[in-house]
């Protein structure tokens, strides 16, 4: 590279890093981005995007099995695993190439290689081809993301025991599957494989699945998954795995009970840990806590002009949170007026299983634990005309308001298309909307969004259709 001096260097080209680079370029900063694997990072290549392509296939497969309900004939339904995976990989590749175009469009220099901090704004680059070079930048953002967490005795091998990467490109479709962990990643894979016919068992060490979600929604999700034939064990740990030629035996334990489960394959979904190794962070005095970089509300590490964003700084581990941090971090660097720190309670979360789960803000339990006097509204899918017409009558919209001020504290949903609906409440929360504004808003009919309106009405004893 002819030019080695920049206003901003971004290490990592995932949804946090590449968005930060684009915003920096828009603000006139001379920007370079360093990526050791793929533009788009885990999200575009091995996470958000390709998993949604897989889940779309399973969703259609599920709907085809219900064809008779809609007066249609759809016999001898089957799927071709190789074609399912190929489509997913093509979708990922298309998005990754789109990021490359955006880098070029915004005149952002791209370096393929490993980066290591050398101090005083200098970064040593080890190119993929093996060459060494150094660049300098006034500001540096670390956006290296995270990887699947493993525990002793539960290590992935790529053949019998999978991480999310292996689960997206299986060589064979397992007849039986154990998913360890019931967060969004675990539940999405459990849903995908169960919908396509695998016997799926989910093990969660906590007392309920989707543990960060509202307890009422978690309970409904468990009921829905069990109805589909999924076996779920909560309050249970996996003490070890015994690997055979083409199967795995898991030793399960819960208080007062132990047992074994033999399955074809195992998926590890027990969390993620930040990619902090090999960056020279310790030598620069960067504080790391439990595998994640410690930052303040402006993504500052405590080292002058060194920042970190996204999964590498900790939960919530969400692509849109990383992108938002990238923008606010860059705008703070550039001196843009009116920049606000991230409010984690306003970050929406989505699980793209069947049924879908989505939420924003405080759960009912958290609101009460915080000493709030609250009003809670609920509206079921079974009472909504559009849901009935779609044949999607299982689900619930739940809203939580501060009793004194009417502030929207949280919204929690389960059912068809809630991952699209939740943004309405995310916007409302960001605008500090009260129940009064929501009640005075006109929601179109017939739509699923009417349930959002009715849930608000129900919190105040005014539901019209229930």
PDB file of N, CA, C and O in Angstrom, residues 85-152:
ATOM      1  N   UNK A  85     -27.957 -25.879   1.635  1.00  0.00           N
ATOM      2  CA  UNK A  85     -26.705 -25.255   2.080  1.00  0.00           C
ATOM      3  C   UNK A  85     -26.142 -24.334   0.999  1.00  0.00           C
ATOM      4  O   UNK A  85     -25.663 -23.233   1.279  1.00  0.00           O
ATOM      5  N   UNK A  86     -26.217 -24.779  -0.247  1.00  0.00           N
ATOM      6  CA  UNK A  86     -25.687 -23.969  -1.347  1.00  0.00           C
ATOM      7  C   UNK A  86     -26.386 -22.619  -1.423  1.00  0.00           C
ATOM      8  O   UNK A  86     -25.735 -21.579  -1.608  1.00  0.00           O
ATOM      9  N   UNK A  87     -27.705 -22.622  -1.268  1.00  0.00           N
ATOM     10  CA  UNK A  87     -28.431 -21.354  -1.309  1.00  0.00           C
ATOM     11  C   UNK A  87     -27.981 -20.440  -0.175  1.00  0.00           C
ATOM     12  O   UNK A  87     -27.747 -19.235  -0.372  1.00  0.00           O
ATOM     13  N   UNK A  88     -27.836 -21.005   1.020  1.00  0.00           N
ATOM     14  CA  UNK A  88     -27.394 -20.219   2.166  1.00  0.00           C
ATOM     15  C   UNK A  88     -26.029 -19.588   1.910  1.00  0.00           C
ATOM     16  O   UNK A  88     -25.805 -18.406   2.204  1.00  0.00           O
ATOM     17  N   UNK A  89     -25.095 -20.369   1.353  1.00  0.00           N
ATOM     18  CA  UNK A  89     -23.750 -19.853   1.101  1.00  0.00           C
ATOM     19  C   UNK A  89     -23.769 -18.781   0.010  1.00  0.00           C
ATOM     20  O   UNK A  89     -22.999 -17.807   0.067  1.00  0.00           O
ATOM     21  N   UNK A  90     -24.634 -18.935  -0.999  1.00  0.00           N
ATOM     22  CA  UNK A  90     -24.740 -17.932  -2.052  1.00  0.00           C
ATOM     23  C   UNK A  90     -25.267 -16.613  -1.508  1.00  0.00           C
ATOM     24  O   UNK A  90     -24.808 -15.529  -1.905  1.00  0.00           O
ATOM     25  N   UNK A  91     -26.249 -16.694  -0.604  1.00  0.00           N
ATOM     26  CA  UNK A  91     -26.778 -15.484   0.015  1.00  0.00           C
ATOM     27  C   UNK A  91     -25.674 -14.762   0.783  1.00  0.00           C
ATOM     28  O   UNK A  91     -25.512 -13.548   0.681  1.00  0.00           O
ATOM     29  N   UNK A  92     -24.891 -15.529   1.555  1.00  0.00           N
ATOM     30  CA  UNK A  92     -23.788 -14.936   2.312  1.00  0.00           C
ATOM     31  C   UNK A  92     -22.762 -14.295   1.386  1.00  0.00           C
ATOM     32  O   UNK A  92     -22.287 -13.183   1.637  1.00  0.00           O
ATOM     33  N   UNK A  93     -22.418 -14.989   0.315  1.00  0.00           N
ATOM     34  CA  UNK A  93     -21.410 -14.476  -0.617  1.00  0.00           C
ATOM     35  C   UNK A  93     -21.879 -13.179  -1.277  1.00  0.00           C
ATOM     36  O   UNK A  93     -21.087 -12.246  -1.472  1.00  0.00           O
ATOM     37  N   UNK A  94     -23.162 -13.111  -1.604  1.00  0.00           N
ATOM     38  CA  UNK A  94     -23.693 -11.906  -2.242  1.00  0.00           C
ATOM     39  C   UNK A  94     -23.582 -10.703  -1.310  1.00  0.00           C
ATOM     40  O   UNK A  94     -23.171  -9.613  -1.722  1.00  0.00           O
ATOM     41  N   UNK A  95     -23.910 -10.909  -0.044  1.00  0.00           N
ATOM     42  CA  UNK A  95     -23.827  -9.804   0.910  1.00  0.00           C
ATOM     43  C   UNK A  95     -22.381  -9.396   1.157  1.00  0.00           C
ATOM     44  O   UNK A  95     -22.067  -8.209   1.287  1.00  0.00           O
ATOM     45  N   UNK A  96     -21.479 -10.368   1.220  1.00  0.00           N
ATOM     46  CA  UNK A  96     -20.067 -10.055   1.435  1.00  0.00           C
ATOM     47  C   UNK A  96     -19.507  -9.240   0.272  1.00  0.00           C
ATOM     48  O   UNK A  96     -18.731  -8.294   0.468  1.00  0.00           O
ATOM     49  N   UNK A  97     -19.899  -9.594  -0.939  1.00  0.00           N
ATOM     50  CA  UNK A  97     -19.441  -8.826  -2.099  1.00  0.00           C
ATOM     51  C   UNK A  97     -20.015  -7.417  -2.074  1.00  0.00           C
ATOM     52  O   UNK A  97     -19.383  -6.461  -2.536  1.00  0.00           O
ATOM     53  N   UNK A  98     -21.208  -7.287  -1.485  1.00  0.00           N
ATOM     54  CA  UNK A  98     -21.802  -5.962  -1.342  1.00  0.00           C
ATOM     55  C   UNK A  98     -20.999  -5.076  -0.412  1.00  0.00           C
ATOM     56  O   UNK A  98     -20.864  -3.868  -0.645  1.00  0.00           O
ATOM     57  N   UNK A  99     -20.433  -5.658   0.627  1.00  0.00           N
ATOM     58  CA  UNK A  99     -19.585  -4.892   1.540  1.00  0.00           C
ATOM     59  C   UNK A  99     -18.323  -4.421   0.813  1.00  0.00           C
ATOM     60  O   UNK A  99     -17.879  -3.279   0.984  1.00  0.00           O
ATOM     61  N   UNK A 100     -17.747  -5.294  -0.014  1.00  0.00           N
ATOM     62  CA  UNK A 100     -16.568  -4.909  -0.786  1.00  0.00           C
ATOM     63  C   UNK A 100     -16.876  -3.709  -1.682  1.00  0.00           C
ATOM     64  O   UNK A 100     -16.068  -2.780  -1.806  1.00  0.00           O
ATOM     65  N   UNK A 101     -18.070  -3.721  -2.290  1.00  0.00           N
ATOM     66  CA  UNK A 101     -18.489  -2.593  -3.126  1.00  0.00           C
ATOM     67  C   UNK A 101     -18.593  -1.314  -2.301  1.00  0.00           C
ATOM     68  O   UNK A 101     -18.151  -0.236  -2.732  1.00  0.00           O
ATOM     69  N   UNK A 102     -19.161  -1.424  -1.086  1.00  0.00           N
ATOM     70  CA  UNK A 102     -19.313  -0.242  -0.249  1.00  0.00           C
ATOM     71  C   UNK A 102     -17.965   0.330   0.182  1.00  0.00           C
ATOM     72  O   UNK A 102     -17.812   1.548   0.310  1.00  0.00           O
ATOM     73  N   UNK A 103     -16.992  -0.554   0.410  1.00  0.00           N
ATOM     74  CA  UNK A 103     -15.657  -0.068   0.753  1.00  0.00           C
ATOM     75  C   UNK A 103     -15.071   0.743  -0.408  1.00  0.00           C
ATOM     76  O   UNK A 103     -14.495   1.819  -0.214  1.00  0.00           O
ATOM     77  N   UNK A 104     -15.227   0.215  -1.599  1.00  0.00           N
ATOM     78  CA  UNK A 104     -14.708   0.903  -2.777  1.00  0.00           C
ATOM     79  C   UNK A 104     -15.450   2.213  -3.014  1.00  0.00           C
ATOM     80  O   UNK A 104     -14.835   3.253  -3.308  1.00  0.00           O
ATOM     81  N   UNK A 105     -16.767   2.169  -2.899  1.00  0.00           N
ATOM     82  CA  UNK A 105     -17.588   3.364  -3.120  1.00  0.00           C
ATOM     83  C   UNK A 105     -17.191   4.494  -2.182  1.00  0.00           C
ATOM     84  O   UNK A 105     -17.158   5.673  -2.582  1.00  0.00           O
ATOM     85  N   UNK A 106     -16.890   4.161  -0.933  1.00  0.00           N
ATOM     86  CA  UNK A 106     -16.571   5.172   0.065  1.00  0.00           C
ATOM     87  C   UNK A 106     -15.077   5.451   0.187  1.00  0.00           C
ATOM     88  O   UNK A 106     -14.647   6.134   1.115  1.00  0.00           O
ATOM     89  N   UNK A 107     -14.305   4.888  -0.757  1.00  0.00           N
ATOM     90  CA  UNK A 107     -12.858   5.122  -0.822  1.00  0.00           C
ATOM     91  C   UNK A 107     -12.148   4.731   0.481  1.00  0.00           C
ATOM     92  O   UNK A 107     -11.283   5.448   0.985  1.00  0.00           O
ATOM     93  N   UNK A 108     -12.551   3.591   1.010  1.00  0.00           N
ATOM     94  CA  UNK A 108     -11.946   3.053   2.224  1.00  0.00           C
ATOM     95  C   UNK A 108     -10.884   2.039   1.827  1.00  0.00           C
ATOM     96  O   UNK A 108     -11.162   1.102   1.068  1.00  0.00           O
ATOM     97  N   UNK A 109      -9.670   2.212   2.313  1.00  0.00           N
ATOM     98  CA  UNK A 109      -8.616   1.244   2.017  1.00  0.00           C
ATOM     99  C   UNK A 109      -8.881  -0.044   2.779  1.00  0.00           C
ATOM    100  O   UNK A 109      -9.269  -0.019   3.945  1.00  0.00           O
ATOM    101  N   UNK A 110      -8.696  -1.171   2.110  1.00  0.00           N
ATOM    102  CA  UNK A 110      -8.932  -2.481   2.719  1.00  0.00           C
ATOM    103  C   UNK A 110      -7.631  -3.271   2.712  1.00  0.00           C
ATOM    104  O   UNK A 110      -6.984  -3.412   1.666  1.00  0.00           O
ATOM    105  N   UNK A 111      -7.247  -3.789   3.877  1.00  0.00           N
ATOM    106  CA  UNK A 111      -6.041  -4.613   3.989  1.00  0.00           C
ATOM    107  C   UNK A 111      -6.438  -6.002   4.462  1.00  0.00           C
ATOM    108  O   UNK A 111      -7.114  -6.154   5.483  1.00  0.00           O
ATOM    109  N   UNK A 112      -6.048  -7.020   3.709  1.00  0.00           N
ATOM    110  CA  UNK A 112      -6.278  -8.407   4.102  1.00  0.00           C
ATOM    111  C   UNK A 112      -5.105  -8.881   4.937  1.00  0.00           C
ATOM    112  O   UNK A 112      -3.991  -9.048   4.430  1.00  0.00           O
ATOM    113  N   UNK A 113      -5.337  -9.075   6.211  1.00  0.00           N
ATOM    114  CA  UNK A 113      -4.242  -9.530   7.053  1.00  0.00           C
ATOM    115  C   UNK A 113      -4.560  -9.434   8.529  1.00  0.00           C
ATOM    116  O   UNK A 113      -5.655  -9.028   8.934  1.00  0.00           O
ATOM    117  N   UNK A 114      -3.590  -9.821   9.347  1.00  0.00           N
ATOM    118  CA  UNK A 114      -3.690  -9.777  10.810  1.00  0.00           C
ATOM    119  C   UNK A 114      -3.103  -8.457  11.315  1.00  0.00           C
ATOM    120  O   UNK A 114      -2.054  -8.010  10.846  1.00  0.00           O
ATOM    121  N   UNK A 115      -3.779  -7.871  12.292  1.00  0.00           N
ATOM    122  CA  UNK A 115      -3.326  -6.601  12.844  1.00  0.00           C
ATOM    123  C   UNK A 115      -2.860  -6.776  14.286  1.00  0.00           C
ATOM    124  O   UNK A 115      -3.433  -7.554  15.049  1.00  0.00           O
ATOM    125  N   UNK A 116      -1.819  -6.016  14.647  1.00  0.00           N
ATOM    126  CA  UNK A 116      -1.333  -6.029  16.020  1.00  0.00           C
ATOM    127  C   UNK A 116      -0.921  -4.608  16.401  1.00  0.00           C
ATOM    128  O   UNK A 116      -0.204  -3.935  15.670  1.00  0.00           O
ATOM    129  N   UNK A 117      -1.422  -4.151  17.539  1.00  0.00           N
ATOM    130  CA  UNK A 117      -1.119  -2.810  18.009  1.00  0.00           C
ATOM    131  C   UNK A 117       0.349  -2.699  18.412  1.00  0.00           C
ATOM    132  O   UNK A 117       0.869  -3.554  19.122  1.00  0.00           O
ATOM    133  N   UNK A 118       0.987  -1.619  17.948  1.00  0.00           N
ATOM    134  CA  UNK A 118       2.397  -1.397  18.259  1.00  0.00           C
ATOM    135  C   UNK A 118       2.614  -0.163  19.128  1.00  0.00           C
ATOM    136  O   UNK A 118       3.740   0.186  19.456  1.00  0.00           O
ATOM    137  N   UNK A 119       1.521   0.518  19.487  1.00  0.00           N
ATOM    138  CA  UNK A 119       1.641   1.713  20.311  1.00  0.00           C
ATOM    139  C   UNK A 119       1.804   2.961  19.481  1.00  0.00           C
ATOM    140  O   UNK A 119       2.197   2.914  18.314  1.00  0.00           O
ATOM    141  N   UNK A 120       1.443   4.119  20.062  1.00  0.00           N
ATOM    142  CA  UNK A 120       1.574   5.423  19.411  1.00  0.00           C
ATOM    143  C   UNK A 120       0.889   5.457  18.044  1.00  0.00           C
ATOM    144  O   UNK A 120       1.393   6.036  17.090  1.00  0.00           O
ATOM    145  N   UNK A 121      -0.290   4.816  17.981  1.00  0.00           N
ATOM    146  CA  UNK A 121      -1.075   4.863  16.758  1.00  0.00           C
ATOM    147  C   UNK A 121      -0.553   4.009  15.635  1.00  0.00           C
ATOM    148  O   UNK A 121      -0.981   4.167  14.489  1.00  0.00           O
ATOM    149  N   UNK A 122       0.354   3.094  15.923  1.00  0.00           N
ATOM    150  CA  UNK A 122       0.930   2.243  14.873  1.00  0.00           C
ATOM    151  C   UNK A 122       0.340   0.829  14.954  1.00  0.00           C
ATOM    152  O   UNK A 122       0.102   0.297  16.034  1.00  0.00           O
ATOM    153  N   UNK A 123       0.139   0.250  13.791  1.00  0.00           N
ATOM    154  CA  UNK A 123      -0.410  -1.110  13.687  1.00  0.00           C
ATOM    155  C   UNK A 123       0.488  -1.917  12.767  1.00  0.00           C
ATOM    156  O   UNK A 123       0.744  -1.527  11.623  1.00  0.00           O
ATOM    157  N   UNK A 124       0.967  -3.059  13.264  1.00  0.00           N
ATOM    158  CA  UNK A 124       1.748  -3.979  12.436  1.00  0.00           C
ATOM    159  C   UNK A 124       0.782  -4.914  11.717  1.00  0.00           C
ATOM    160  O   UNK A 124      -0.134  -5.475  12.324  1.00  0.00           O
ATOM    161  N   UNK A 125       0.992  -5.078  10.424  1.00  0.00           N
ATOM    162  CA  UNK A 125       0.115  -5.915   9.607  1.00  0.00           C
ATOM    163  C   UNK A 125       0.894  -7.120   9.081  1.00  0.00           C
ATOM    164  O   UNK A 125       1.949  -6.967   8.460  1.00  0.00           O
ATOM    165  N   UNK A 126       0.353  -8.301   9.344  1.00  0.00           N
ATOM    166  CA  UNK A 126       0.874  -9.516   8.722  1.00  0.00           C
ATOM    167  C   UNK A 126      -0.093  -9.906   7.618  1.00  0.00           C
ATOM    168  O   UNK A 126      -1.213 -10.340   7.884  1.00  0.00           O
ATOM    169  N   UNK A 127       0.311  -9.712   6.376  1.00  0.00           N
ATOM    170  CA  UNK A 127      -0.572  -9.976   5.241  1.00  0.00           C
ATOM    171  C   UNK A 127      -0.845 -11.461   5.097  1.00  0.00           C
ATOM    172  O   UNK A 127      -0.082 -12.304   5.592  1.00  0.00           O
ATOM    173  N   UNK A 128      -1.934 -11.786   4.418  1.00  0.00           N
ATOM    174  CA  UNK A 128      -2.285 -13.183   4.199  1.00  0.00           C
ATOM    175  C   UNK A 128      -1.172 -13.925   3.454  1.00  0.00           C
ATOM    176  O   UNK A 128      -0.959 -15.107   3.667  1.00  0.00           O
ATOM    177  N   UNK A 129      -0.468 -13.206   2.613  1.00  0.00           N
ATOM    178  CA  UNK A 129       0.627 -13.822   1.878  1.00  0.00           C
ATOM    179  C   UNK A 129       1.901 -13.947   2.681  1.00  0.00           C
ATOM    180  O   UNK A 129       2.888 -14.519   2.202  1.00  0.00           O
ATOM    181  N   UNK A 130       1.898 -13.369   3.909  1.00  0.00           N
ATOM    182  CA  UNK A 130       3.061 -13.506   4.765  1.00  0.00           C
ATOM    183  C   UNK A 130       3.915 -12.267   4.900  1.00  0.00           C
ATOM    184  O   UNK A 130       4.810 -12.213   5.728  1.00  0.00           O
ATOM    185  N   UNK A 131       3.666 -11.246   4.107  1.00  0.00           N
ATOM    186  CA  UNK A 131       4.469 -10.029   4.185  1.00  0.00           C
ATOM    187  C   UNK A 131       4.139  -9.202   5.415  1.00  0.00           C
ATOM    188  O   UNK A 131       3.031  -9.292   5.969  1.00  0.00           O
ATOM    189  N   UNK A 132       5.085  -8.390   5.851  1.00  0.00           N
ATOM    190  CA  UNK A 132       4.913  -7.532   7.021  1.00  0.00           C
ATOM    191  C   UNK A 132       4.930  -6.072   6.601  1.00  0.00           C
ATOM    192  O   UNK A 132       5.679  -5.675   5.719  1.00  0.00           O
ATOM    193  N   UNK A 133       4.097  -5.259   7.270  1.00  0.00           N
ATOM    194  CA  UNK A 133       4.069  -3.831   7.000  1.00  0.00           C
ATOM    195  C   UNK A 133       3.534  -3.113   8.234  1.00  0.00           C
ATOM    196  O   UNK A 133       3.061  -3.745   9.176  1.00  0.00           O
ATOM    197  N   UNK A 134       3.612  -1.795   8.207  1.00  0.00           N
ATOM    198  CA  UNK A 134       3.122  -0.994   9.333  1.00  0.00           C
ATOM    199  C   UNK A 134       2.308   0.173   8.803  1.00  0.00           C
ATOM    200  O   UNK A 134       2.677   0.806   7.805  1.00  0.00           O
ATOM    201  N   UNK A 135       1.196   0.438   9.462  1.00  0.00           N
ATOM    202  CA  UNK A 135       0.402   1.620   9.126  1.00  0.00           C
ATOM    203  C   UNK A 135       0.255   2.459  10.392  1.00  0.00           C
ATOM    204  O   UNK A 135       0.463   1.973  11.509  1.00  0.00           O
ATOM    205  N   UNK A 136      -0.108   3.714  10.230  1.00  0.00           N
ATOM    206  CA  UNK A 136      -0.309   4.613  11.353  1.00  0.00           C
ATOM    207  C   UNK A 136      -1.683   5.258  11.242  1.00  0.00           C
ATOM    208  O   UNK A 136      -2.159   5.542  10.138  1.00  0.00           O
ATOM    209  N   UNK A 137      -2.327   5.474  12.385  1.00  0.00           N
ATOM    210  CA  UNK A 137      -3.645   6.095  12.390  1.00  0.00           C
ATOM    211  C   UNK A 137      -3.807   6.951  13.639  1.00  0.00           C
ATOM    212  O   UNK A 137      -3.334   6.578  14.723  1.00  0.00           O
ATOM    213  N   UNK A 138      -4.481   8.091  13.491  1.00  0.00           N
ATOM    214  CA  UNK A 138      -4.723   8.965  14.635  1.00  0.00           C
ATOM    215  C   UNK A 138      -5.661   8.288  15.645  1.00  0.00           C
ATOM    216  O   UNK A 138      -5.532   8.494  16.852  1.00  0.00           O
ATOM    217  N   UNK A 139      -6.615   7.519  15.113  1.00  0.00           N
ATOM    218  CA  UNK A 139      -7.568   6.808  15.959  1.00  0.00           C
ATOM    219  C   UNK A 139      -7.671   5.362  15.472  1.00  0.00           C
ATOM    220  O   UNK A 139      -7.583   5.096  14.264  1.00  0.00           O
ATOM    221  N   UNK A 140      -7.896   4.450  16.410  1.00  0.00           N
ATOM    222  CA  UNK A 140      -8.005   3.029  16.070  1.00  0.00           C
ATOM    223  C   UNK A 140      -9.236   2.453  16.764  1.00  0.00           C
ATOM    224  O   UNK A 140      -9.440   2.651  17.967  1.00  0.00           O
ATOM    225  N   UNK A 141     -10.048   1.746  16.002  1.00  0.00           N
ATOM    226  CA  UNK A 141     -11.217   1.047  16.549  1.00  0.00           C
ATOM    227  C   UNK A 141     -11.006  -0.455  16.409  1.00  0.00           C
ATOM    228  O   UNK A 141     -10.742  -0.953  15.309  1.00  0.00           O
ATOM    229  N   UNK A 142     -11.126  -1.167  17.520  1.00  0.00           N
ATOM    230  CA  UNK A 142     -11.055  -2.629  17.498  1.00  0.00           C
ATOM    231  C   UNK A 142     -12.460  -3.173  17.369  1.00  0.00           C
ATOM    232  O   UNK A 142     -13.334  -2.899  18.186  1.00  0.00           O
ATOM    233  N   UNK A 143     -12.693  -3.946  16.309  1.00  0.00           N
ATOM    234  CA  UNK A 143     -14.010  -4.524  16.045  1.00  0.00           C
ATOM    235  C   UNK A 143     -13.836  -5.973  15.600  1.00  0.00           C
ATOM    236  O   UNK A 143     -14.343  -6.392  14.559  1.00  0.00           O
ATOM    237  N   UNK A 144     -13.109  -6.725  16.413  1.00  0.00           N
ATOM    238  CA  UNK A 144     -12.699  -8.081  16.021  1.00  0.00           C
ATOM    239  C   UNK A 144     -13.732  -9.157  16.320  1.00  0.00           C
ATOM    240  O   UNK A 144     -13.515 -10.330  16.013  1.00  0.00           O
ATOM    241  N   UNK A 145     -14.861  -8.791  16.927  1.00  0.00           N
ATOM    242  CA  UNK A 145     -15.936  -9.749  17.109  1.00  0.00           C
ATOM    243  C   UNK A 145     -15.652 -10.820  18.144  1.00  0.00           C
ATOM    244  O   UNK A 145     -14.841 -10.638  19.063  1.00  0.00           O
ATOM    245  N   UNK A 146     -16.317 -11.950  17.985  1.00  0.00           N
ATOM    246  CA  UNK A 146     -16.212 -13.034  18.961  1.00  0.00           C
ATOM    247  C   UNK A 146     -16.348 -14.369  18.258  1.00  0.00           C
ATOM    248  O   UNK A 146     -16.666 -14.451  17.074  1.00  0.00           O
ATOM    249  N   UNK A 147     -16.111 -15.428  19.017  1.00  0.00           N
ATOM    250  CA  UNK A 147     -16.211 -16.792  18.489  1.00  0.00           C
ATOM    251  C   UNK A 147     -16.967 -17.664  19.485  1.00  0.00           C
ATOM    252  O   UNK A 147     -17.175 -17.272  20.635  1.00  0.00           O
ATOM    253  N   UNK A 148     -17.352 -18.851  19.047  1.00  0.00           N
ATOM    254  CA  UNK A 148     -18.098 -19.756  19.914  1.00  0.00           C
ATOM    255  C   UNK A 148     -17.279 -20.161  21.131  1.00  0.00           C
ATOM    256  O   UNK A 148     -16.100 -20.481  21.020  1.00  0.00           O
ATOM    257  N   UNK A 149     -17.927 -20.140  22.258  1.00  0.00           N
ATOM    258  CA  UNK A 149     -17.274 -20.536  23.508  1.00  0.00           C
ATOM    259  C   UNK A 149     -17.289 -22.048  23.646  1.00  0.00           C
ATOM    260  O   UNK A 149     -18.260 -22.709  23.273  1.00  0.00           O
ATOM    261  N   UNK A 150     -16.195 -22.599  24.175  1.00  0.00           N
ATOM    262  CA  UNK A 150     -16.114 -24.036  24.419  1.00  0.00           C
ATOM    263  C   UNK A 150     -15.706 -24.282  25.872  1.00  0.00           C
ATOM    264  O   UNK A 150     -15.071 -23.431  26.496  1.00  0.00           O
ATOM    265  N   UNK A 151     -16.093 -25.432  26.389  1.00  0.00           N
ATOM    266  CA  UNK A 151     -15.747 -25.818  27.748  1.00  0.00           C
ATOM    267  C   UNK A 151     -14.953 -27.116  27.725  1.00  0.00           C
ATOM    268  O   UNK A 151     -15.109 -27.928  26.806  1.00  0.00           O
ATOM    269  N   UNK A 152     -14.105 -27.333  28.723  1.00  0.00           N
ATOM    270  CA  UNK A 152     -13.336 -28.581  28.775  1.00  0.00           C
ATOM    271  C   UNK A 152     -14.244 -29.804  28.733  1.00  0.00           C
ATOM    272  O   UNK A 152     -15.225 -29.886  29.468  1.00  0.00           O
TER     273      UNK A 152
END
